[in-house]
Amino acid sequence: MVRVLVLHGPNLNLLGTREPDVYGAQTLADLEAELTALAATLGATLESRQSNHEGVLLDWIHEAASSFDGLVFNPGAFSHTSLALGDAIAGTPLPCVEVHLSNVAAREPVRHHSFLSKHALGVVSGFGFASYTLGLRALCEYLAHSLND
């Protein structure tokens, strides 16, 4: 069975109350329940974690290589500021899909660049919770092919 780690970066613990016009009214718990149910239908197990601390996210990425097959990661604002998180993704063998709830390319210019994207299998952005479900589906399909080769 494929094992997937989902990481949520800073401020995602505020989903449902933080800028609902941008991020929606559903909570992080709602998102995690939806992803867990989807993972089961895809033949995967899923663990979700959220942190507002860059170092904690770095440690989880480093540790994930020994326990997981792939990573779905919404680094939040760290996408645009963290060379360290990009280096962590590049430095592990885990395939990673970067996801964003909002369309970061349509937002303020500082959000147009991600230090992680070039190290990710792909990026899904702008579809709200569906960014995560699309990212999870794509990662599981990729892993199904790569683990069977």
PDB file of C-alpha atoms in Angstrom, residues 1 12 16 19-20 22-23 36 39 41 49 51 55 59 65 85 94 100 108 115 120 132 134 149:
ATOM      1  CA  MET A   1       0.000   0.000   0.000  1.00  0.00           C
ATOM      2  CA  LEU A  12      -3.345  26.564   7.175  1.00  0.00           C
ATOM      3  CA  GLY A  16     -12.371  28.188   7.646  1.00  0.00           C
ATOM      4  CA  GLU A  19      -9.869  35.022   4.479  1.00  0.00           C
ATOM      5  CA  PRO A  20     -12.754  32.708   3.518  1.00  0.00           C
ATOM      6  CA  VAL A  22      -9.685  33.413  -0.752  1.00  0.00           C
ATOM      7  CA  TYR A  23      -9.371  30.089   1.085  1.00  0.00           C
ATOM      8  CA  THR A  36      -8.106  10.387   4.111  1.00  0.00           C
ATOM      9  CA  ALA A  39      -6.589   7.981  -0.116  1.00  0.00           C
ATOM     10  CA  THR A  41     -10.208   4.681  -2.442  1.00  0.00           C
ATOM     11  CA  ARG A  49       0.598  17.264   9.596  1.00  0.00           C
ATOM     12  CA  SER A  51       3.098  23.448  11.277  1.00  0.00           C
ATOM     13  CA  GLY A  55      12.260  23.968  10.933  1.00  0.00           C
ATOM     14  CA  ASP A  59      12.507  17.851   9.963  1.00  0.00           C
ATOM     15  CA  ALA A  65      11.975   9.441   3.274  1.00  0.00           C
ATOM     16  CA  LEU A  85      12.394  23.826   2.064  1.00  0.00           C
ATOM     17  CA  LEU A  94      10.474  11.396  -2.145  1.00  0.00           C
ATOM     18  CA  HIS A 100      -1.929  25.701  -3.216  1.00  0.00           C
ATOM     19  CA  GLU A 108       0.458  39.706  -5.676  1.00  0.00           C
ATOM     20  CA  PHE A 115      11.465  27.884  -4.317  1.00  0.00           C
ATOM     21  CA  ALA A 120       8.290  18.957  -7.376  1.00  0.00           C
ATOM     22  CA  TYR A 132      -5.095  18.748  -2.739  1.00  0.00           C
ATOM     23  CA  LEU A 134      -5.917  16.487  -7.650  1.00  0.00           C
ATOM     24  CA  ASP A 149       8.465  -0.710 -12.574  1.00  0.00           C
TER      25      ASP A 149
END
